[in-house]
Short mmCIF file of C-alpha atoms in Angstrom, two decimals:
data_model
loop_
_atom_site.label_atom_id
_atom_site.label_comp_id
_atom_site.label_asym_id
_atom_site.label_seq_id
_atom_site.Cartn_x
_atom_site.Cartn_y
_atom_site.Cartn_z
CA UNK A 1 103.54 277.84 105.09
CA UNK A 2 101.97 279.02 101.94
CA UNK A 3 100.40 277.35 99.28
CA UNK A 4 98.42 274.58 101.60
CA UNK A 5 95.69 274.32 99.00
CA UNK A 6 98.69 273.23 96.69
CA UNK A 7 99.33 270.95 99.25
CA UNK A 8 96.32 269.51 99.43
CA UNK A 9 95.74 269.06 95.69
CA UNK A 10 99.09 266.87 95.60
CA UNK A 11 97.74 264.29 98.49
CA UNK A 12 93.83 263.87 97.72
CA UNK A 13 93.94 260.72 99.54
CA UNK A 14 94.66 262.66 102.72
CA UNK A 15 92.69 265.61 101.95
CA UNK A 16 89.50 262.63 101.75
CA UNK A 17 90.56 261.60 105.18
CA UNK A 18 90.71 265.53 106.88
CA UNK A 19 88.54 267.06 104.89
CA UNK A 20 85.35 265.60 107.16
CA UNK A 21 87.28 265.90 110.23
CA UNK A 22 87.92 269.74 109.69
CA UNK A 23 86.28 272.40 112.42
CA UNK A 24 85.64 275.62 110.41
CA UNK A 25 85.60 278.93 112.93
CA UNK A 26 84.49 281.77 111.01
CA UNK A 27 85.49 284.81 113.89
CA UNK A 28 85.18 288.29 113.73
CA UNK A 29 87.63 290.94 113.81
CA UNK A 30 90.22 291.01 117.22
CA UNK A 31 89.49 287.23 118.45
CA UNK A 32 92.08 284.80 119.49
CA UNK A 33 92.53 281.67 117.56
CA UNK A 34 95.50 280.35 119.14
CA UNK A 35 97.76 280.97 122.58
CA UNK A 36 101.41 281.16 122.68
CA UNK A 37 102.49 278.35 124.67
CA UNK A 38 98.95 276.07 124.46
CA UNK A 39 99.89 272.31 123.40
CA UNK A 40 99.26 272.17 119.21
CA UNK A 41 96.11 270.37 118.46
CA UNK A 42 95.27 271.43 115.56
CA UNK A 43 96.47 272.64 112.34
CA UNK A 44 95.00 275.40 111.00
CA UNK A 45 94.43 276.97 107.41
CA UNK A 46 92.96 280.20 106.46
CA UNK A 47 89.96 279.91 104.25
CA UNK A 48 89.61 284.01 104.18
CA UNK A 49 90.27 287.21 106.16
CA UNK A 50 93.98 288.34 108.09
CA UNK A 51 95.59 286.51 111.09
CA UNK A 52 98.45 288.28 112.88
CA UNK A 53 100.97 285.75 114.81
CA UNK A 54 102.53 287.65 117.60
CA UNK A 55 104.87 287.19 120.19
CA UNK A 56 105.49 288.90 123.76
CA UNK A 57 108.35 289.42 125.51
CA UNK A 58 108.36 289.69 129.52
CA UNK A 59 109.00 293.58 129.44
CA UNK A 60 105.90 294.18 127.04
CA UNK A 61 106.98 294.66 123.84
CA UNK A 62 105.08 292.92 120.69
CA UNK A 63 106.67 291.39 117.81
CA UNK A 64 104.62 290.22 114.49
CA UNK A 65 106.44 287.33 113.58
CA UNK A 66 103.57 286.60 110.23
CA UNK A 67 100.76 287.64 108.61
CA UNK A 68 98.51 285.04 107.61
CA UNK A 69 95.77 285.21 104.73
CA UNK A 70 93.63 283.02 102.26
CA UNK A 71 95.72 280.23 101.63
CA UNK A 72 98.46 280.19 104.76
CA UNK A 73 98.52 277.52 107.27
CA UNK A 74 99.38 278.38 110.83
CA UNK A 75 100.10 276.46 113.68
CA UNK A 76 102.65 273.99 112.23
CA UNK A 77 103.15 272.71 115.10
CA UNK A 78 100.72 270.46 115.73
CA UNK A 79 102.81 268.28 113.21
CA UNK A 80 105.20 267.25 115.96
CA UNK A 81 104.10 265.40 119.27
CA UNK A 82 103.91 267.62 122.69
CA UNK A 83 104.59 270.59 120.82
CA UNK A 84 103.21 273.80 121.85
CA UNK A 85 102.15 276.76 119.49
CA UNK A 86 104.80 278.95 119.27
CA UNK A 87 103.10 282.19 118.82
CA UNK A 88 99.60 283.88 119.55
CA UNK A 89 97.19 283.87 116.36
CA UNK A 90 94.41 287.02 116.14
CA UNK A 91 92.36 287.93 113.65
CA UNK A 92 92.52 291.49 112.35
CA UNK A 93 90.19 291.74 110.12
CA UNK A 94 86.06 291.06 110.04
CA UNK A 95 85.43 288.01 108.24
CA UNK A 96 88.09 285.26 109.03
CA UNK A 97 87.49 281.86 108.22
CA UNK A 98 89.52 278.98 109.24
CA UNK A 99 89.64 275.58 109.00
CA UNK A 100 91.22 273.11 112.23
CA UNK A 101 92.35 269.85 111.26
CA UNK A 102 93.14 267.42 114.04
CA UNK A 103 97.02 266.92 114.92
CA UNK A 104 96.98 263.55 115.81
CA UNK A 105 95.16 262.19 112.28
CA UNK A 106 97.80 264.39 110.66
CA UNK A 107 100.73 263.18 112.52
CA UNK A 108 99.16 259.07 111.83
CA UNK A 109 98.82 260.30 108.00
CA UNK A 110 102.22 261.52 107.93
CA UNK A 111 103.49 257.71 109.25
CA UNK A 112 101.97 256.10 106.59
CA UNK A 113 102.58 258.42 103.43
CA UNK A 114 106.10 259.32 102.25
CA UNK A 115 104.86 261.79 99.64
CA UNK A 116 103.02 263.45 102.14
CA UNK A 117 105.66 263.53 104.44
CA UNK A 118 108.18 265.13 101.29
CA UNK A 119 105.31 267.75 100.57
CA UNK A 120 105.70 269.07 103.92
CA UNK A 121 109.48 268.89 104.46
CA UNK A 122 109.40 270.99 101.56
CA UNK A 123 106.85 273.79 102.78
CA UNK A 124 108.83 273.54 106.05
CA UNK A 125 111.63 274.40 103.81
CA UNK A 126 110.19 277.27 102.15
CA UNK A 127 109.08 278.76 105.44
CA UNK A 128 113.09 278.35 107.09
CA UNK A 129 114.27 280.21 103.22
CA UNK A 130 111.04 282.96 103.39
CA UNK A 131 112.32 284.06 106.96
CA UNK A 132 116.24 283.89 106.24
CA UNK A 133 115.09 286.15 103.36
CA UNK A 134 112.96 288.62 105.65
CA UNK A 135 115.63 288.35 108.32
CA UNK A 136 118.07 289.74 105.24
CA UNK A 137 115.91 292.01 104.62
CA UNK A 138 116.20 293.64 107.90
CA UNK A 139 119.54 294.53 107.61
CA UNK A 140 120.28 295.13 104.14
CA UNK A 141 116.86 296.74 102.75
CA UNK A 142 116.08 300.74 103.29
CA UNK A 143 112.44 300.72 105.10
CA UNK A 144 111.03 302.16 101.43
CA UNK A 145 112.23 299.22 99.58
CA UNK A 146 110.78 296.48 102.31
CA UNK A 147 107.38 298.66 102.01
CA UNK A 148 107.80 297.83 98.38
CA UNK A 149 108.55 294.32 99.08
CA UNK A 150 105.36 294.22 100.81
CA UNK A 151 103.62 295.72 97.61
CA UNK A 152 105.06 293.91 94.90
CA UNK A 153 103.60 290.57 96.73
CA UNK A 154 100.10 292.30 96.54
CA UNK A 155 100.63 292.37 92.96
CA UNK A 156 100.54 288.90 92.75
CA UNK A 157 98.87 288.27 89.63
CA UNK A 158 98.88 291.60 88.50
CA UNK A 159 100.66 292.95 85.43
CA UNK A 160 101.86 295.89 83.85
CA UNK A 161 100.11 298.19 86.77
CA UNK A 162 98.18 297.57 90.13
CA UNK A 163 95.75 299.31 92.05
CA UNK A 164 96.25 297.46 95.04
CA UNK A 165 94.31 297.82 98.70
CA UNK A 166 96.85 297.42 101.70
CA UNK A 167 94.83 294.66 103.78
CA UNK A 168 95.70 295.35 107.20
CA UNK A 169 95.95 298.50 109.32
CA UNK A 170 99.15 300.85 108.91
CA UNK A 171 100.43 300.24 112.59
CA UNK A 172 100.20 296.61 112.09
CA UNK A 173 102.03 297.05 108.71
CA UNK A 174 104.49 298.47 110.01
CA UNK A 175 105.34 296.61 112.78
CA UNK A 176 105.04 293.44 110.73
CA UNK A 177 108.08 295.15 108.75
CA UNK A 178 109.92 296.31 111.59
CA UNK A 179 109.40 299.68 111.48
CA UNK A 180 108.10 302.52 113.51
CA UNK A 181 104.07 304.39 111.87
CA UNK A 182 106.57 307.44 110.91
CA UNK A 183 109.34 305.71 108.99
CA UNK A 184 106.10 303.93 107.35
CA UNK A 185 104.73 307.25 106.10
CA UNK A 186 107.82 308.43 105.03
CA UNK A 187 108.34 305.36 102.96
CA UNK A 188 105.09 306.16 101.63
CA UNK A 189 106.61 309.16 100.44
CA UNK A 190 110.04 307.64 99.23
CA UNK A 191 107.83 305.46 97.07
CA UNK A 192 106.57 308.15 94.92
CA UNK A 193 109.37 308.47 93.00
CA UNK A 194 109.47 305.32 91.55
CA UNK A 195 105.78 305.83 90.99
CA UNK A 196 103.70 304.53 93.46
CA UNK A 197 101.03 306.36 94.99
CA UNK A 198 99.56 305.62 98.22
CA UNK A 199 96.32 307.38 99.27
CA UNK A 200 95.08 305.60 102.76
CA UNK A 201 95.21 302.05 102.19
CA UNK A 202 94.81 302.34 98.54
CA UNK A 203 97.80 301.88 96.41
CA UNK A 204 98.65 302.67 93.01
CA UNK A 205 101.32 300.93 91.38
CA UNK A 206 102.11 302.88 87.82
CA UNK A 207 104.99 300.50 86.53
CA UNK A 208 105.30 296.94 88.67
CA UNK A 209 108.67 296.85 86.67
CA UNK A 210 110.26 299.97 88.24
CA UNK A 211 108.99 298.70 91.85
CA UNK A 212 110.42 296.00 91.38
CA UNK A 213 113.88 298.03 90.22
CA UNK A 214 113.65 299.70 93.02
CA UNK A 215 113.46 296.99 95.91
CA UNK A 216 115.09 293.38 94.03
CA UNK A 217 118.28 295.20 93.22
CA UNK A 218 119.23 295.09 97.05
CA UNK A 219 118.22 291.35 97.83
CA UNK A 220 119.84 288.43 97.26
CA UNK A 221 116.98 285.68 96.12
CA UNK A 222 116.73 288.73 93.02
CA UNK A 223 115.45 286.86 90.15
CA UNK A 224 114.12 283.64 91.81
CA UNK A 225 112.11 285.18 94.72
CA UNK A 226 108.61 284.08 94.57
CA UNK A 227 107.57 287.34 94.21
CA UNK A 228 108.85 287.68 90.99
CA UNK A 229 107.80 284.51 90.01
CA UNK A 230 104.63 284.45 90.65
CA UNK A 231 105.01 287.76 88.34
CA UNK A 232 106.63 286.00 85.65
CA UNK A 233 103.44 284.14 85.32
CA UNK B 1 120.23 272.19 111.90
CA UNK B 2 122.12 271.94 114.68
CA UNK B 3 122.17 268.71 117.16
CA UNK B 4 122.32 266.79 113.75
CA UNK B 5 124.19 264.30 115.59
CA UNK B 6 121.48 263.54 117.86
CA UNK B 7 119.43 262.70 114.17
CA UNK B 8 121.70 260.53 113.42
CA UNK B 9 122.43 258.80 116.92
CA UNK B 10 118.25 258.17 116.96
CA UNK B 11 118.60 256.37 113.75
CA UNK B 12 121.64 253.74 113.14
CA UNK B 13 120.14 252.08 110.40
CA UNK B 14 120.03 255.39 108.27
CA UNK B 15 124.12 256.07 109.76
CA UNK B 16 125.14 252.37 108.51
CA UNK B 17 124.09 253.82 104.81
CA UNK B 18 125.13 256.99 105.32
CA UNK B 19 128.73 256.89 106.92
CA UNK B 20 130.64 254.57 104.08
CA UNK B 21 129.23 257.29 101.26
CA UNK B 22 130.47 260.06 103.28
CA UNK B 23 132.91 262.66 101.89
CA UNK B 24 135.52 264.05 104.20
CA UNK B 25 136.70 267.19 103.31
CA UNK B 26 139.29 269.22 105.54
CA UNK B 27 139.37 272.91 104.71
CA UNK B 28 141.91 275.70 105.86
CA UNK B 29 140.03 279.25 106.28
CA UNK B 30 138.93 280.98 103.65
CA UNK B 31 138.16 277.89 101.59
CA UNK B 32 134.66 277.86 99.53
CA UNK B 33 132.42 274.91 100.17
CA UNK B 34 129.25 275.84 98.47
CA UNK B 35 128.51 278.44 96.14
CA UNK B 36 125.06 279.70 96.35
CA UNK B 37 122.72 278.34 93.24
CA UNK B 38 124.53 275.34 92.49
CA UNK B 39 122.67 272.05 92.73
CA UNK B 40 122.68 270.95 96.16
CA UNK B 41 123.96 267.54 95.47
CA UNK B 42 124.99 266.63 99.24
CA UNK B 43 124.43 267.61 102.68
CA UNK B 44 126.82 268.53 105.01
CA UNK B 45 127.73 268.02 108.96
CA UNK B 46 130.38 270.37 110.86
CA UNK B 47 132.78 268.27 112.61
CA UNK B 48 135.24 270.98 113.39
CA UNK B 49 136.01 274.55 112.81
CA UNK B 50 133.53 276.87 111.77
CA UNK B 51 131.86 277.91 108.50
CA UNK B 52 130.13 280.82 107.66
CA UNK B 53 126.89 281.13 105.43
CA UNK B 54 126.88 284.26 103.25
CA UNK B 55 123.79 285.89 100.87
CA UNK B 56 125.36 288.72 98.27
CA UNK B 57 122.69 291.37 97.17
CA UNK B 58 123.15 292.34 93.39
CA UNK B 59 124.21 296.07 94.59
CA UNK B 60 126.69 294.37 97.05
CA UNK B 61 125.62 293.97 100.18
CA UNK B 62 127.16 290.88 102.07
CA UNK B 63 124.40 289.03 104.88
CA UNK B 64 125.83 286.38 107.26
CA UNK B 65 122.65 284.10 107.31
CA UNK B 66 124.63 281.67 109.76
CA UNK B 67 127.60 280.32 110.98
CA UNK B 68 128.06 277.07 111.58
CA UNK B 69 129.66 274.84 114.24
CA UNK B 70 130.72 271.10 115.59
CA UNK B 71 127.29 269.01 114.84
CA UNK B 72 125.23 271.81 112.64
CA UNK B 73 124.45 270.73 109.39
CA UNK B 74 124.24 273.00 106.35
CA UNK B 75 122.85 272.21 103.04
CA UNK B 76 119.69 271.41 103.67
CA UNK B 77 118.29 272.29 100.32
CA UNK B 78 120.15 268.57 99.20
CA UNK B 79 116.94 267.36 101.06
CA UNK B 80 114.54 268.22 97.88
CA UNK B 81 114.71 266.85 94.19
CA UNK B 82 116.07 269.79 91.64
CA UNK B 83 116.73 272.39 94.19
CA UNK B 84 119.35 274.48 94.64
CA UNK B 85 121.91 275.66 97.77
CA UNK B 86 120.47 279.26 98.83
CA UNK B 87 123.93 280.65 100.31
CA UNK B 88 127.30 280.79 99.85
CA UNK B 89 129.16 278.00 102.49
CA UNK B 90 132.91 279.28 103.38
CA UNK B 91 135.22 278.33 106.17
CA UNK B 92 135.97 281.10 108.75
CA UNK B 93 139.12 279.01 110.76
CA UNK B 94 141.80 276.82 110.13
CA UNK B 95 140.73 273.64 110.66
CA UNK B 96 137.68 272.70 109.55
CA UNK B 97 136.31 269.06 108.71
CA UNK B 98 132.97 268.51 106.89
CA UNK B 99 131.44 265.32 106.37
CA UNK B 100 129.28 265.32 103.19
CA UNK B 101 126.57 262.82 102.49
CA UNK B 102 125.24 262.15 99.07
CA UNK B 103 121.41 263.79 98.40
CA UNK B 104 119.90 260.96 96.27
CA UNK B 105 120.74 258.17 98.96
CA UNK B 106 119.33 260.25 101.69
CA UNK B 107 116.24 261.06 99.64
CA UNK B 108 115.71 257.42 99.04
CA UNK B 109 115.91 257.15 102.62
CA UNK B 110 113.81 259.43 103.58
CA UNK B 111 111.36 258.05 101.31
CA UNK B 112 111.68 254.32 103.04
CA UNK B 113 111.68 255.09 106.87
CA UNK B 114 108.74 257.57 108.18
CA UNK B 115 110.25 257.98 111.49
CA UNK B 116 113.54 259.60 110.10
CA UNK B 117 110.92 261.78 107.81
CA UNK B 118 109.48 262.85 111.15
CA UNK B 119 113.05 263.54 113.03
CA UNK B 120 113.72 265.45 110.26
CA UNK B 121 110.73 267.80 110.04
CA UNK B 122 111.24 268.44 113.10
CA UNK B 123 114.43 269.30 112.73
CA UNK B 124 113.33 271.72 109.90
CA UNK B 125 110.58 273.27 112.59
CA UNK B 126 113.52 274.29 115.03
CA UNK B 127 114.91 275.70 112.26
CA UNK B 128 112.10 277.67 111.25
CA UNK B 129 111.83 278.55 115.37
CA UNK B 130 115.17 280.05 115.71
CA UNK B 131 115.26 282.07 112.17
CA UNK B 132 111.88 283.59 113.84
CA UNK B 133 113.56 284.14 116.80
CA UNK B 134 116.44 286.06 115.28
CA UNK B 135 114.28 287.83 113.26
CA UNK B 136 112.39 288.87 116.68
CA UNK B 137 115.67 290.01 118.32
CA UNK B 138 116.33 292.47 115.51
CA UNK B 139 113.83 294.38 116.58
CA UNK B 140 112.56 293.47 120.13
CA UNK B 141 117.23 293.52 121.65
CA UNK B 142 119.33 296.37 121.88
CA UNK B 143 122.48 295.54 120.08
CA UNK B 144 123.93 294.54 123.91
CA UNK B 145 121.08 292.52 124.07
CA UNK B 146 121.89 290.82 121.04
CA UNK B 147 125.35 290.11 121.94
CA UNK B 148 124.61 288.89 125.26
CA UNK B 149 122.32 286.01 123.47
CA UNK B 150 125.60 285.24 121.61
CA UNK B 151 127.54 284.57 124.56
CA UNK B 152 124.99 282.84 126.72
CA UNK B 153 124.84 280.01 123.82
CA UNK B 154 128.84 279.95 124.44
CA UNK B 155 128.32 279.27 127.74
CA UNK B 156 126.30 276.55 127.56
CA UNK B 157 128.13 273.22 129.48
CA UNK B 158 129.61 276.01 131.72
CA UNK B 159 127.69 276.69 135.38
CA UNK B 160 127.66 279.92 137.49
CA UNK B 161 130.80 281.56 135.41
CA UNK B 162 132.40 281.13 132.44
CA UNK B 163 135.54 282.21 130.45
CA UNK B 164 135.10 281.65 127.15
CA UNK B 165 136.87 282.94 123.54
CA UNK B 166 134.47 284.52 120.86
CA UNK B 167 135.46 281.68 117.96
CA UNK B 168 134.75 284.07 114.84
CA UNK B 169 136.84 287.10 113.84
CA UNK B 170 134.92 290.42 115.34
CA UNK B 171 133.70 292.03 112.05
CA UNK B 172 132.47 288.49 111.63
CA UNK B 173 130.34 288.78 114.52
CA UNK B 174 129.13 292.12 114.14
CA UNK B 175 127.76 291.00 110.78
CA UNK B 176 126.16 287.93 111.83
CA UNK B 177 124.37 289.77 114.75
CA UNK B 178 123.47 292.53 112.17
CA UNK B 179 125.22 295.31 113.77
CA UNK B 180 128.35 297.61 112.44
CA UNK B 181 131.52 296.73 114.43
CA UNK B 182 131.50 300.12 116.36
CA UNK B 183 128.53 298.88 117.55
CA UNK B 184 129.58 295.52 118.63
CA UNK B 185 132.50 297.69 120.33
CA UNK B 186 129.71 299.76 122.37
CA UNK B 187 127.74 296.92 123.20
CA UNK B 188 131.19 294.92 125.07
CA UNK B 189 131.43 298.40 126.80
CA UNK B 190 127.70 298.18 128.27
CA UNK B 191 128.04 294.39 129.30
CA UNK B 192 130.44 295.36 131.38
CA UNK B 193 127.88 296.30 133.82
CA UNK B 194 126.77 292.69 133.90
CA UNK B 195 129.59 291.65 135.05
CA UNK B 196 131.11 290.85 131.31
CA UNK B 197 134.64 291.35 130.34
CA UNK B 198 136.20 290.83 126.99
CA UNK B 199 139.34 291.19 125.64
CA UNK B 200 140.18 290.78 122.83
CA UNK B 201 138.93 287.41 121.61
CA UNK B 202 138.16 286.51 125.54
CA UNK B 203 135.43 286.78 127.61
CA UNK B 204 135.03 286.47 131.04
CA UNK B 205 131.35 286.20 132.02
CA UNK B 206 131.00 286.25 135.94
CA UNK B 207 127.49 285.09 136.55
CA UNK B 208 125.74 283.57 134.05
CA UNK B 209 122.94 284.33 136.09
CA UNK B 210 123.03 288.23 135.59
CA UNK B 211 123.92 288.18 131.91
CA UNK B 212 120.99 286.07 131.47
CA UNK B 213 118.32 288.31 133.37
CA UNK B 214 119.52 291.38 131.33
CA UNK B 215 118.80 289.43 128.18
CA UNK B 216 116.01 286.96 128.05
CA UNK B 217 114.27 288.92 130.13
CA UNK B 218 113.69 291.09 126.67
CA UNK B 219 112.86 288.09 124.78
CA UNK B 220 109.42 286.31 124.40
CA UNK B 221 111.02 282.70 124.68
CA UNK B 222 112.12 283.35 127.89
CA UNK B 223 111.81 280.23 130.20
CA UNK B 224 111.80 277.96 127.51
CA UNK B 225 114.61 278.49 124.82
CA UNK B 226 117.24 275.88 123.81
CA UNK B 227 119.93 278.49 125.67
CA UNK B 228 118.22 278.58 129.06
CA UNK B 229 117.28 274.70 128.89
CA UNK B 230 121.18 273.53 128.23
CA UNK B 231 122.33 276.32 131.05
CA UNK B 232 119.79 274.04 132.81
CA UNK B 233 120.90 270.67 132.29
#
C-alpha cells in the first residue's frame, strides 16, 4: 500500500487522532520489525530506509513477496480483527524509520468514518491490481524487461534521463524479481542496448523513453501503469 | 472474491437492496462479459459455470489473471467512483449465470453501513493474500507442485479420496497456472507417484493426504491456508 502519506492528507481528522499515538522505531540495518504469523497490532509506515517482507516455506526456501520504502505501509493487517501478519518484515538497509500506529484505534476510526473506510478499500485495491500486474509479469516479461520495470519506477520523477542508485543489494533484487544473481547480471547486460548502463548499483538511464519501449510494450496496464504516470507528470 | 456469498449472507439488509436491482445474465461459452477498460458500472457474482479473466499485452501475449467459479465475484473495480474494469471477463463453459449488481447503489451502501465497509476490506485483504500467494508459487512450486495446489482446492468437501473432473479446458489450465501445456502434460505424469491419476478431464486422487504433503509442504502457508482449513472442516 503506497501512497499512505496521500492517505493521510485526505483524512486529517484521523491523522490528529494517530498521529500522537504513533511509536517511531528507527532500526538499523538486518533487524526484524515484524514475524510471520504474530497477531497484527500495529500498522506500520515507513518514514525512510528499505524493508524486505519475506516468506518461508517448510523446506527452506525464501520468497520476497515486497519491498517497502519511504512512503509504503506494511502490515495491513492489523486493519482486520485476530489477524496475523502475513509475512516477516526486515530492514535492509542502515537507517530505517518507521512509524506503528495502534490497530485497534484504527479499526474504531474505520467504524465511524466512511471516507476513511473508501480511502482504504481503494489502496487495498491498488495493492490486489499492483500484484496481478507483477504476477503478469512473471510469465509474460523477459527477466531484462522486469529489471527495467524495476528501473523505470526509480525514475519516478525523473525526466528525459536518470542517473539512478539501485537501493538494495543485487541478491535481494533479484530475488524480489524472481530471478536467479546470474540472469540479473545478464539482464544488466541485455539492458545496454536500449541504453542503460549499470556500473555496481549505479544506473544510468540515457533515454527513459526507450526503457520504457523496451519493457511497456509487453504488459498489459501499458499506458495507465503508475509508472508511467507518475512519468507523465 | 470468492465466498461472496458468505458477504452477503452476513448482511441481509444490504441483499434486500441489492437482489431486486440485480441483472441476470445467462451466457453460453465463449461469450464476453467485460471488456477490460470500460467503466466498471456493476459488480458481478458467479452462480454457475465458469469465467475466465484475461490481460492482453500490446505485443500479444494473453495472461489468465483468474478464473472464476459458483460464489466468486469479479468486478471489483465497480467498488470505486470513475474507475475502470482491469481485465477482460469471458465465459469458459456452457452454462454460465452471473448476477450483476449496480455500482452506484452499492457505493451508496457502502458509504451508509461501516460493518459491510469492513466485510468488504476484508474481503479485498484475502484477495491481496492469495494474488501473493500465487505470485509465491511461481517461484517457490515446481510446475507439479503447482498443479497439485489446483487439485487440492477441487477436492475440498471431499475426505481421504477424491475423483474429481478438471472443469476448464487443459490449455486453459496450463495458462492459468503459468505453465506451457507440455508442461502441464509432464507434471500429470509426476503426480502419478502421489497416487494421482488423470485422464483426460478426470482425476482420481487416492489420498488426499499424500498429494497434500508433496505440495504444501513447499509452501510457506502451510498449516494455515484456506485449502488445508476446508480439507479440515
Amino acid at each position: 500500500m503506497s501512497s499512505a502519506t496521500q492517505l493521510f492528507a485526505q483524512h486529517p481528522h484521523a491523522w490528529e487522532v494517530l498521529q500522537p499515538l504513533a511509536r517511531r522505531r528507527q532500526l538499523s540495518r538486518d533487524e526484524m520489525l515484524l514475524h510471520h504469523g504474530d497477531a497484527a497490532t500495529q500498522l506500520w509506515l515507513v518514514e525512510s530506509g528499505w524493508v524486505k517482507l519475506t516468506r518461508h516455506t517448510p523446506d527452506g526456501k525464501e520468497t520476497i513477496v515486497g519491498l517497502c520504502t519511504a512512503g509504503d505501509v506494511l502490515g495491513e493487517a492489523a486493519l482486520f480483527p485476530y489477524a496475523s501478519y502475513p509475512y516477516d518484515a526486515e530492514t535492509i538497509s542502515d537507517d530505517a524509520v518507521l512509524l506503528g500506529f495502534p490497530a485497534e484505534t484504527l479499526r474504531t476510526l474505520l467504524q465511524k468514518d466512511a471516507a476513511l473506510s473508501a480511502s482504504v478499500m481503494e489502496l487495498l485495491n491498488q495493492r490486489v491490481s499492483q500484484t496481478q500486474l507483477k504476477l503478469e509479469h512473471m510469465s509474460t516479461l523477459t527477466a531484462a524487461q522486469r529489471l527495467g520495470c524495476f528501473l523505470l519506477r526509480l525514475c519516478h520523477a525523473h525526466e528525459g534521463a536518470a542517473n539512478l542508485k539501485i537501493p538494495v543489494e543485487k541478491h535481494v533484487l533479484a530475488a524480489y524479481l524472481g530471478m536467479k544473481p546470474e540472469t540479473l547480471s545478464r539482464s544488466q547486460q541485455q539492458l545496454k542496448a536500449v541504453g542503460v548502463e549499470v556500473n555496481g548499483h549505479g544506473v544510468k538511464v540515457n533515454q527513459i523513453a526507450n526503457l520504457r519501449e523496451f519493457v511497456c510494450g509487453s504488459c498489459s496496464e501499458s499506458g495507465s501503469c503508475d509508472v508511467e504516470m507518475a512519468l507523465d507528470e
